[in-house]
mmCIF file of C-alpha atoms in Angstrom:
data_model
loop_
_atom_site.group_PDB
_atom_site.id
_atom_site.type_symbol
_atom_site.label_atom_id
_atom_site.label_comp_id
_atom_site.label_asym_id
_atom_site.label_seq_id
_atom_site.Cartn_x
_atom_site.Cartn_y
_atom_site.Cartn_z
ATOM 1 C CA MET C 1 120.521 50.425 130.925
ATOM 2 C CA LYS C 2 119.315 51.249 134.276
ATOM 3 C CA GLU C 3 116.691 53.939 135.191
ATOM 4 C CA ASN C 4 114.666 54.857 138.247
ATOM 5 C CA LYS C 5 111.319 53.303 137.428
ATOM 6 C CA THR C 6 107.952 54.881 138.253
ATOM 7 C CA GLU C 7 105.929 51.840 136.788
ATOM 8 C CA THR C 8 106.194 48.233 136.576
ATOM 9 C CA LEU C 9 108.124 47.078 133.421
ATOM 10 C CA TYR C 10 107.620 43.908 131.611
ATOM 11 C CA CYS C 11 109.877 42.052 129.180
ATOM 12 C CA ALA C 12 108.256 42.340 125.828
ATOM 13 C CA HIS C 13 109.646 38.763 124.891
ATOM 14 C CA CYS C 14 109.026 36.527 127.913
ATOM 15 C CA GLY C 15 106.582 38.712 129.943
ATOM 16 C CA ALA C 16 108.702 38.587 133.131
ATOM 17 C CA VAL C 17 108.631 41.675 135.568
ATOM 18 C CA ILE C 18 111.703 43.702 135.394
ATOM 19 C CA SER C 19 112.818 44.714 138.827
ATOM 20 C CA ASP C 20 113.967 48.256 139.708
ATOM 21 C CA ASP C 21 117.737 47.226 140.052
ATOM 22 C CA GLU C 22 117.661 45.056 136.863
ATOM 23 C CA ASP C 23 119.187 45.941 133.647
ATOM 24 C CA TYR C 24 117.332 45.704 130.235
ATOM 25 C CA GLU C 25 117.794 46.660 126.649
ATOM 26 C CA THR C 26 115.387 48.208 124.140
ATOM 27 C CA ILE C 27 114.970 46.348 120.921
ATOM 28 C CA ASP C 28 112.991 47.813 118.186
ATOM 29 C CA GLY C 29 111.308 50.086 120.891
ATOM 30 C CA GLU C 30 110.442 47.174 123.033
ATOM 31 C CA ILE C 31 111.864 46.459 126.534
ATOM 32 C CA VAL C 32 113.654 43.118 126.813
ATOM 33 C CA CYS C 33 115.167 41.724 130.027
ATOM 34 C CA THR C 34 118.799 40.766 130.140
ATOM 35 C CA GLU C 35 118.116 36.976 130.189
ATOM 36 C CA CYS C 36 116.323 37.281 126.870
ATOM 37 C CA VAL C 37 118.893 39.509 125.455
ATOM 38 C CA GLU C 38 121.590 36.826 126.250
ATOM 39 C CA GLN C 39 119.453 33.884 125.020
ATOM 40 C CA HIS C 40 117.634 35.259 122.027
ATOM 41 C CA THR C 41 119.509 38.228 120.589
ATOM 42 C CA THR C 42 122.747 38.813 118.579
ATOM 43 C CA THR C 43 124.661 41.747 117.147
ATOM 44 C CA CYS C 44 124.845 42.790 113.469
ATOM 45 C CA ASP C 45 128.306 42.493 112.423
ATOM 46 C CA ARG C 46 128.124 45.540 110.085
ATOM 47 C CA CYS C 47 126.349 48.159 111.988
ATOM 48 C CA GLY C 48 126.361 46.763 115.657
ATOM 49 C CA ALA C 49 122.579 46.775 116.280
ATOM 50 C CA ILE C 50 121.170 44.250 118.578
ATOM 51 C CA ILE C 51 118.558 42.014 116.735
ATOM 52 C CA TRP C 52 116.736 38.911 117.336
ATOM 53 C CA THR C 53 118.653 35.837 116.533
ATOM 54 C CA SER C 54 115.750 34.520 114.519
ATOM 55 C CA GLU C 55 115.755 37.581 112.338
ATOM 56 C CA SER C 56 119.371 37.384 111.282
ATOM 57 C CA TYR C 57 119.843 37.626 107.567
ATOM 58 C CA GLY C 58 123.467 36.464 107.698
ATOM 59 C CA ASP C 59 125.064 32.984 107.406
ATOM 60 C CA ASP C 60 127.068 30.867 109.868
ATOM 61 C CA TYR C 61 129.939 33.414 109.579
ATOM 62 C CA THR C 62 128.227 36.735 109.292
ATOM 63 C CA THR C 63 125.292 38.209 111.210
ATOM 64 C CA LEU C 64 123.237 40.857 109.662
ATOM 65 C CA CYS C 65 120.153 42.937 110.521
ATOM 66 C CA SER C 66 117.495 43.437 107.979
ATOM 67 C CA HIS C 67 118.655 47.036 106.969
ATOM 68 C CA CYS C 68 122.283 46.014 106.386
ATOM 69 C CA TYR C 69 121.371 42.944 104.539
ATOM 70 C CA HIS C 70 118.880 44.408 102.136
ATOM 71 C CA ASN C 71 121.130 47.609 101.463
ATOM 72 C CA HIS C 72 124.544 45.943 101.312
ATOM 73 C CA TYR C 73 124.383 42.318 100.700
ATOM 74 C CA THR C 74 122.721 39.629 98.298
ATOM 75 C CA ARG C 75 122.918 36.003 97.774
ATOM 76 C CA CYS C 76 124.233 33.872 94.999
ATOM 77 C CA SER C 77 121.227 32.727 92.895
ATOM 78 C CA CYS C 78 122.875 29.413 92.206
ATOM 79 C CA CYS C 79 124.483 28.163 95.491
ATOM 80 C CA ASP C 80 122.826 30.863 97.935
ATOM 81 C CA ALA C 81 126.184 31.952 99.436
ATOM 82 C CA LEU C 82 126.000 35.281 101.151
ATOM 83 C CA LEU C 83 127.776 38.097 99.049
ATOM 84 C CA HIS C 84 128.580 41.653 99.885
ATOM 85 C CA GLU C 85 127.346 43.752 96.950
ATOM 86 C CA ASP C 86 130.918 44.643 95.989
ATOM 87 C CA ASP C 87 131.856 40.825 95.685
ATOM 88 C CA ALA C 88 128.772 39.859 93.590
ATOM 89 C CA TYR C 89 128.821 39.098 89.883
ATOM 90 C CA HIS C 90 125.836 39.979 87.797
ATOM 91 C CA LEU C 91 124.476 38.030 84.771
ATOM 92 C CA ASP C 92 121.061 38.374 83.090
ATOM 93 C CA GLY C 93 119.580 40.051 86.104
ATOM 94 C CA TYR C 94 120.886 37.404 88.588
ATOM 95 C CA ASP C 95 123.565 37.653 91.289
ATOM 96 C CA TYR C 96 126.467 35.194 91.397
ATOM 97 C CA CYS C 97 129.409 34.235 93.609
ATOM 98 C CA SER C 98 132.784 34.103 91.594
ATOM 99 C CA ASP C 99 132.707 30.401 91.222
ATOM 100 C CA CYS C 100 129.081 30.053 90.073
ATOM 101 C CA TYR C 101 129.453 33.093 87.670
ATOM 102 C CA HIS C 102 132.375 31.454 85.910
ATOM 103 C CA ASP C 103 130.512 28.120 85.682
ATOM 104 C CA GLU C 104 127.449 29.831 84.327
ATOM 105 C CA VAL C 105 129.513 31.824 81.811
ATOM 106 C CA ASP C 106 131.227 28.549 80.717
ATOM 107 C CA ARG C 107 127.946 26.628 80.619
ATOM 108 C CA ASN C 108 126.475 29.216 78.114
ATOM 109 C CA ARG C 109 129.353 29.681 75.746
ATOM 110 C CA SER C 110 129.853 27.783 72.659
ATOM 111 C CA ILE C 111 133.533 26.735 73.202
ATOM 112 C CA HIS C 112 134.251 25.740 76.677
ATOM 113 C CA ASP C 113 137.743 25.667 78.429
ATOM 114 C CA TYR C 114 139.606 22.489 78.112
ATOM 115 C CA GLY C 115 138.776 21.394 81.710
ATOM 116 C CA TYR C 116 135.089 21.660 81.214
ATOM 117 C CA LYS C 117 133.302 18.545 82.258
ATOM 118 C CA PRO C 118 129.698 18.502 82.627
ATOM 119 C CA GLU C 119 127.528 15.734 84.285
ATOM 120 C CA PRO C 120 127.418 12.851 81.818
ATOM 121 C CA ILE C 121 124.256 12.072 80.051
ATOM 122 C CA PHE C 122 123.891 8.435 78.993
ATOM 123 C CA TYR C 123 122.283 7.530 75.668
ATOM 124 C CA GLY C 124 121.110 4.068 74.765
ATOM 125 C CA ASN C 125 120.564 1.093 76.925
ATOM 126 C CA SER C 126 123.606 -1.174 77.165
ATOM 127 C CA LYS C 127 126.321 -2.109 79.682
ATOM 128 C CA ARG C 128 128.999 -0.646 77.457
ATOM 129 C CA TYR C 129 129.135 3.151 76.597
ATOM 130 C CA PHE C 130 131.540 5.053 74.349
ATOM 131 C CA GLY C 131 132.438 8.705 74.797
ATOM 132 C CA VAL C 132 134.010 10.263 71.877
ATOM 133 C CA GLU C 133 136.548 13.210 71.637
ATOM 134 C CA LEU C 134 137.003 14.163 67.970
ATOM 135 C CA GLU C 135 139.579 16.939 67.222
ATOM 136 C CA ILE C 136 138.980 19.147 64.131
ATOM 137 C CA ASP C 137 141.511 21.837 62.963
ATOM 138 C CA GLY C 138 142.180 24.529 60.331
ATOM 139 C CA ALA C 139 139.170 26.631 60.192
ATOM 140 C CA GLY C 140 139.199 28.470 63.457
ATOM 141 C CA LYS C 141 138.387 28.191 67.263
ATOM 142 C CA ASP C 142 135.144 30.055 66.159
ATOM 143 C CA SER C 143 131.985 30.334 68.279
ATOM 144 C CA GLU C 144 129.757 30.878 65.299
ATOM 145 C CA ASN C 145 131.091 27.662 63.637
ATOM 146 C CA ALA C 146 130.645 25.868 66.992
ATOM 147 C CA ASP C 147 127.021 27.247 67.244
ATOM 148 C CA GLU C 148 126.249 25.641 63.889
ATOM 149 C CA LEU C 149 127.660 22.298 64.791
ATOM 150 C CA LEU C 150 125.913 22.310 68.095
ATOM 151 C CA VAL C 151 122.613 22.923 66.485
ATOM 152 C CA ILE C 152 123.071 19.933 64.337
ATOM 153 C CA ALA C 153 124.241 17.693 66.967
ATOM 154 C CA ASN C 154 121.856 18.856 69.792
ATOM 155 C CA ARG C 155 118.782 19.393 67.784
ATOM 156 C CA GLU C 156 116.796 16.773 69.652
ATOM 157 C CA GLN C 157 119.041 15.886 72.665
ATOM 158 C CA GLU C 158 122.307 17.532 74.308
ATOM 159 C CA HIS C 159 124.588 15.063 72.501
ATOM 160 C CA ILE C 160 127.922 17.037 72.367
ATOM 161 C CA TYR C 161 129.761 19.982 73.799
ATOM 162 C CA ILE C 162 132.699 21.690 72.395
ATOM 163 C CA LYS C 163 136.135 22.557 73.940
ATOM 164 C CA GLY C 164 139.211 24.325 73.252
ATOM 165 C CA ASP C 165 142.365 22.443 73.079
ATOM 166 C CA GLY C 166 145.910 24.021 73.200
ATOM 167 C CA SER C 167 147.390 21.146 71.011
ATOM 168 C CA LEU C 168 145.311 22.301 67.918
ATOM 169 C CA ASP C 169 146.606 25.138 65.785
ATOM 170 C CA ASP C 170 143.247 26.612 64.820
ATOM 171 C CA GLY C 171 140.458 24.448 65.844
ATOM 172 C CA MET C 172 138.269 22.772 68.569
ATOM 173 C CA GLU C 173 137.336 19.389 70.112
ATOM 174 C CA LEU C 174 133.935 17.740 69.751
ATOM 175 C CA VAL C 175 133.077 15.685 72.843
ATOM 176 C CA THR C 176 130.089 13.507 73.143
ATOM 177 C CA HIS C 177 128.212 12.255 76.145
ATOM 178 C CA PRO C 178 128.517 8.421 76.628
ATOM 179 C CA MET C 179 126.578 6.519 73.934
ATOM 180 C CA THR C 180 126.172 2.870 73.217
ATOM 181 C CA MET C 181 127.502 1.539 69.953
ATOM 182 C CA GLU C 182 123.847 1.387 68.577
ATOM 183 C CA TYR C 183 123.191 4.885 69.515
ATOM 184 C CA HIS C 184 126.369 6.189 67.859
ATOM 185 C CA MET C 185 125.412 4.214 64.710
ATOM 186 C CA ASN C 186 121.697 4.766 64.502
ATOM 187 C CA ASP C 187 120.640 7.814 66.453
ATOM 188 C CA MET C 188 123.816 10.216 66.430
ATOM 189 C CA CYS C 189 123.838 12.507 63.403
ATOM 190 C CA TRP C 190 127.647 11.979 62.787
ATOM 191 C CA GLU C 191 127.297 12.056 59.016
ATOM 192 C CA ASP C 192 125.677 15.592 59.182
ATOM 193 C CA ILE C 193 128.080 16.996 61.759
ATOM 194 C CA MET C 194 131.091 15.730 59.586
ATOM 195 C CA HIS C 195 129.687 17.164 56.331
ATOM 196 C CA LYS C 196 129.138 20.404 58.022
ATOM 197 C CA ALA C 197 132.530 20.581 59.540
ATOM 198 C CA ILE C 198 134.140 19.727 56.111
ATOM 199 C CA SER C 199 132.099 22.439 54.367
ATOM 200 C CA MET C 200 133.261 24.986 56.890
ATOM 201 C CA GLY C 201 136.950 24.210 56.087
ATOM 202 C CA TYR C 202 137.804 21.840 58.918
ATOM 203 C CA ARG C 203 139.986 18.782 58.734
ATOM 204 C CA SER C 204 140.999 16.025 61.044
ATOM 205 C CA HIS C 205 143.045 13.360 59.170
ATOM 206 C CA GLN C 206 144.729 15.915 56.947
ATOM 207 C CA THR C 207 146.319 17.680 59.828
ATOM 208 C CA ASN C 208 149.315 17.052 62.106
ATOM 209 C CA THR C 209 147.264 17.844 65.228
ATOM 210 C CA CYS C 210 144.136 15.835 65.465
ATOM 211 C CA GLY C 211 143.296 12.608 67.183
ATOM 212 C CA LEU C 212 140.136 10.541 67.631
ATOM 213 C CA HIS C 213 139.842 9.353 71.268
ATOM 214 C CA ILE C 214 137.296 6.796 72.421
ATOM 215 C CA HIS C 215 136.502 6.344 76.193
ATOM 216 C CA VAL C 216 134.924 3.050 77.407
ATOM 217 C CA ASN C 217 133.249 2.834 80.953
ATOM 218 C CA ARG C 218 135.374 0.693 83.125
ATOM 219 C CA ASP C 219 132.248 -0.924 84.779
ATOM 220 C CA SER C 220 131.454 -2.546 81.301
ATOM 221 C CA LEU C 221 134.676 -4.559 81.679
ATOM 222 C CA GLY C 222 133.880 -6.134 85.174
ATOM 223 C CA ASP C 223 131.776 -5.921 88.286
ATOM 224 C CA ASN C 224 134.648 -4.787 90.418
ATOM 225 C CA ARG C 225 138.005 -3.235 90.230
ATOM 226 C CA GLU C 226 139.922 -6.503 90.321
ATOM 227 C CA GLU C 227 137.922 -7.954 87.362
ATOM 228 C CA GLN C 228 138.127 -4.734 85.383
ATOM 229 C CA ASP C 229 141.956 -4.748 85.907
ATOM 230 C CA GLU C 230 142.164 -8.282 84.560
ATOM 231 C CA VAL C 231 140.075 -7.278 81.465
ATOM 232 C CA ILE C 232 142.212 -4.185 80.865
ATOM 233 C CA SER C 233 145.413 -6.231 81.253
ATOM 234 C CA ARG C 234 144.252 -8.398 78.317
ATOM 235 C CA ILE C 235 143.416 -5.174 76.301
ATOM 236 C CA LEU C 236 146.863 -4.003 76.787
ATOM 237 C CA TYR C 237 148.315 -7.384 75.913
ATOM 238 C CA PHE C 238 146.380 -7.527 72.591
ATOM 239 C CA VAL C 239 147.296 -3.842 71.786
ATOM 240 C CA GLU C 240 151.029 -4.642 72.426
ATOM 241 C CA HIS C 241 150.970 -7.942 70.640
ATOM 242 C CA HIS C 242 149.350 -6.554 67.556
ATOM 243 C CA TRP C 243 151.058 -3.128 67.566
ATOM 244 C CA ASN C 244 152.255 -3.029 63.950
ATOM 245 C CA GLU C 245 148.621 -3.916 62.665
ATOM 246 C CA LEU C 246 147.020 -1.358 64.967
ATOM 247 C CA LEU C 247 149.585 1.179 63.896
ATOM 248 C CA LYS C 248 148.542 0.740 60.288
ATOM 249 C CA PHE C 249 144.805 0.927 61.409
ATOM 250 C CA SER C 250 145.294 4.108 63.331
ATOM 251 C CA ARG C 251 146.638 6.133 60.439
ATOM 252 C CA ARG C 252 149.214 7.836 62.601
ATOM 253 C CA SER C 253 152.807 8.064 61.813
ATOM 254 C CA GLU C 254 155.445 6.734 64.206
ATOM 255 C CA TYR C 255 156.340 10.208 65.249
ATOM 256 C CA SER C 256 152.569 11.008 66.047
ATOM 257 C CA ILE C 257 151.853 7.916 67.857
ATOM 258 C CA ASN C 258 154.898 8.202 70.036
ATOM 259 C CA ARG C 259 154.135 11.717 70.954
ATOM 260 C CA TRP C 260 150.360 11.455 71.629
ATOM 261 C CA ALA C 261 149.666 7.722 72.155
ATOM 262 C CA ALA C 262 152.811 5.820 73.007
ATOM 263 C CA ARG C 263 152.968 2.144 73.786
ATOM 264 C CA TYR C 264 153.820 0.809 77.062
ATOM 265 C CA GLY C 265 156.101 -2.123 75.704
ATOM 266 C CA TYR C 266 155.443 -5.749 75.185
ATOM 267 C CA GLU C 267 155.622 -8.305 77.945
ATOM 268 C CA HIS C 268 154.991 -11.997 78.022
ATOM 269 C CA SER C 269 151.694 -11.745 80.008
ATOM 270 C CA PRO C 270 148.902 -9.410 80.418
ATOM 271 C CA LYS C 271 149.483 -8.878 84.148
ATOM 272 C CA ALA C 272 153.059 -7.869 83.506
ATOM 273 C CA ILE C 273 151.987 -5.275 81.017
ATOM 274 C CA LEU C 274 149.333 -3.887 83.252
ATOM 275 C CA ASP C 275 151.996 -3.535 86.032
ATOM 276 C CA LYS C 276 154.376 -1.749 83.698
ATOM 277 C CA ALA C 277 151.480 0.570 82.599
ATOM 278 C CA LYS C 278 150.662 1.502 86.271
ATOM 279 C CA LYS C 279 154.424 2.069 86.980
ATOM 280 C CA GLY C 280 155.018 4.056 83.699
ATOM 281 C CA ASN C 281 155.352 7.627 83.121
ATOM 282 C CA ASN C 282 153.273 8.075 79.884
ATOM 283 C CA GLY C 283 150.612 9.977 81.727
ATOM 284 C CA ARG C 284 147.578 10.250 79.524
ATOM 285 C CA TYR C 285 149.621 10.197 76.350
ATOM 286 C CA ALA C 286 149.464 6.493 76.268
ATOM 287 C CA ALA C 287 147.887 4.405 73.354
ATOM 288 C CA ILE C 288 145.504 3.179 76.280
ATOM 289 C CA ASN C 289 145.137 5.887 78.861
ATOM 290 C CA LEU C 290 144.416 4.399 82.219
ATOM 291 C CA MET C 291 144.349 7.653 84.217
ATOM 292 C CA ASN C 292 140.702 8.239 84.439
ATOM 293 C CA TYR C 293 138.884 6.513 87.226
ATOM 294 C CA THR C 294 135.647 5.726 85.348
ATOM 295 C CA THR C 295 136.916 4.987 81.908
ATOM 296 C CA ILE C 296 139.790 3.802 79.889
ATOM 297 C CA GLU C 297 140.703 5.928 76.729
ATOM 298 C CA PHE C 298 141.872 4.568 73.475
ATOM 299 C CA ARG C 299 144.006 7.245 72.100
ATOM 300 C CA LEU C 300 145.402 5.322 69.146
ATOM 301 C CA PHE C 301 143.510 6.897 66.264
ATOM 302 C CA ARG C 302 144.292 9.836 64.025
ATOM 303 C CA GLY C 303 141.425 12.093 63.700
ATOM 304 C CA THR C 304 138.939 11.713 60.817
ATOM 305 C CA LEU C 305 135.886 13.227 59.324
ATOM 306 C CA LYS C 306 135.092 10.230 57.122
ATOM 307 C CA TYR C 307 131.973 8.462 58.486
ATOM 308 C CA ASN C 308 133.111 4.873 57.698
ATOM 309 C CA THR C 309 136.500 5.432 59.267
ATOM 310 C CA PHE C 310 134.972 6.754 62.350
ATOM 311 C CA LEU C 311 132.599 3.837 62.799
ATOM 312 C CA ALA C 312 135.439 1.391 62.050
ATOM 313 C CA ALA C 313 137.361 2.708 64.892
ATOM 314 C CA LEU C 314 134.392 2.538 67.233
ATOM 315 C CA GLN C 315 133.709 -1.081 66.099
ATOM 316 C CA LEU C 316 137.417 -2.078 66.473
ATOM 317 C CA VAL C 317 137.471 -0.840 70.156
ATOM 318 C CA ASN C 318 134.156 -2.569 70.903
ATOM 319 C CA ARG C 319 135.625 -5.902 69.447
ATOM 320 C CA ILE C 320 138.882 -5.631 71.414
ATOM 321 C CA CYS C 321 136.805 -5.013 74.628
ATOM 322 C CA ASP C 322 134.693 -8.104 73.975
ATOM 323 C CA MET C 323 137.696 -10.294 73.232
ATOM 324 C CA ALA C 324 139.321 -9.107 76.516
ATOM 325 C CA VAL C 325 136.079 -9.748 78.415
ATOM 326 C CA TYR C 326 135.417 -13.246 77.097
ATOM 327 C CA SER C 327 139.060 -14.568 76.820
ATOM 328 C CA SER C 328 141.270 -15.867 79.390
ATOM 329 C CA ASP C 329 144.949 -14.680 79.703
ATOM 330 C CA ASP C 330 146.113 -17.986 78.036
ATOM 331 C CA GLY C 331 143.352 -17.517 75.355
ATOM 332 C CA ILE C 332 144.151 -14.049 74.190
ATOM 333 C CA SER C 333 147.935 -14.765 73.991
ATOM 334 C CA LYS C 334 147.007 -17.404 71.243
ATOM 335 C CA VAL C 335 144.834 -15.138 69.209
ATOM 336 C CA SER C 336 146.580 -14.103 65.925
ATOM 337 C CA TRP C 337 145.548 -10.959 64.006
ATOM 338 C CA SER C 338 144.099 -13.224 61.249
ATOM 339 C CA ASP C 339 141.926 -14.982 63.900
ATOM 340 C CA PHE C 340 140.838 -11.529 65.214
ATOM 341 C CA VAL C 341 139.877 -10.097 61.807
ATOM 342 C CA SER C 342 138.338 -13.419 60.562
ATOM 343 C CA GLY C 343 135.543 -12.957 63.156
ATOM 344 C CA VAL C 344 134.583 -9.453 62.118
ATOM 345 C CA THR C 345 130.955 -9.042 60.941
ATOM 346 C CA GLU C 346 130.385 -5.324 61.005
ATOM 347 C CA PRO C 347 130.440 -3.926 57.205
ATOM 348 C CA GLU C 348 132.122 -0.690 58.046
ATOM 349 C CA LEU C 349 135.126 -2.454 59.954
ATOM 350 C CA ILE C 350 135.394 -5.211 57.201
ATOM 351 C CA GLN C 351 135.690 -2.464 54.565
ATOM 352 C CA TYR C 352 138.251 -0.497 56.511
ATOM 353 C CA LEU C 353 140.275 -3.558 57.260
ATOM 354 C CA LYS C 354 140.289 -4.518 53.565
ATOM 355 C CA GLU C 355 141.550 -0.922 52.612
ATOM 356 C CA ARG C 356 144.153 -0.540 55.316
ATOM 357 C CA THR C 357 145.321 -3.724 56.935
ATOM 358 C CA LEU C 358 144.424 -7.169 55.427
ATOM 359 C CA PHE C 359 145.088 -6.677 51.816
ATOM 360 C CA VAL C 360 146.743 -3.357 51.237
ATOM 361 C CA ASN C 361 150.316 -2.610 52.678
ATOM 362 C CA ASP C 362 150.778 0.784 51.054
ATOM 363 C CA ASP C 363 150.938 4.248 52.590
ATOM 364 C CA VAL C 364 148.709 4.351 55.665
ATOM 365 C CA SER C 365 148.004 8.085 55.112
ATOM 366 C CA ALA C 366 145.513 7.383 52.390
ATOM 367 C CA SER C 367 144.350 10.429 50.384
ATOM 368 C CA ASP C 368 140.682 9.700 50.608
ATOM 369 C CA ASP C 369 140.424 10.513 54.467
ATOM 370 C CA ILE C 370 139.668 13.869 55.556
#
């Protein structure tokens, strides 16, 4: 603006004299020279008011004056993103953007969506950790049931979370954070969880839908990707070389294992089987799923709510990993099933092998499993 001046005018920001022929602006009732306007002010994107740049309430994309921000905008209480009031989600007195709102809702529900994956919490002190996915079915994808199981499992620590799974008829999937073998056996209340699930009417073995999946961290198998691949190739070789025995151990039918945990197919060397696995089209429905970047997943086993069966599966996986780590390619090719089981010392695994594999060759779907 330009006026006939009858007195000397000073810029309220820099103190410079504003000459008679110089333009200026009025900001918050104060006179400001054009140079300060250009360098230190901006315009509210909503109402067009000129404001000091330092007093903008917007973000990198939106400039707002105080009035427009406090009357029409808010921020996500989780990620601090700027939100118009019409775009904000409200939960328990807090405002959220869409992504953070749905994350918060999922975090607080008893049964999460299948893709839910929280930051892992590691329990125990060892190089090797086991993450377990145990599917249970037949008594409902029920939040109240899930709450009761979570109370038991997470009484002292956040040990498990529960997810829905479209492959189940009427159940859910219990997922642990990574735990050492010792922690699973001595500190994790698996027996209490299983007894509670059974009392609710859930089954795992006695279904056509449930599996027991065991994840092992890749960095326990070698110090780098090349070493890990060598060990994994020997794991695959052992599984293929002893497929018939492991099928009996798994308690799965031929149909079930081909659908949910198919083999890659035998080759004459560990490397050849690994190459076939990497080129194969099994996806994650393989006996040993290699699709995860940080873990390998043993998907062989039928689900179970019998504690001894559960521990035997964990112990078997641990022994296979040990053998693959400490054997050469030539050495593992010479290991017979009898050699393997003769070295077993774990009581639970010994009992299970006697019942299922070494001395009994009858129906693998034994009636005492649950």
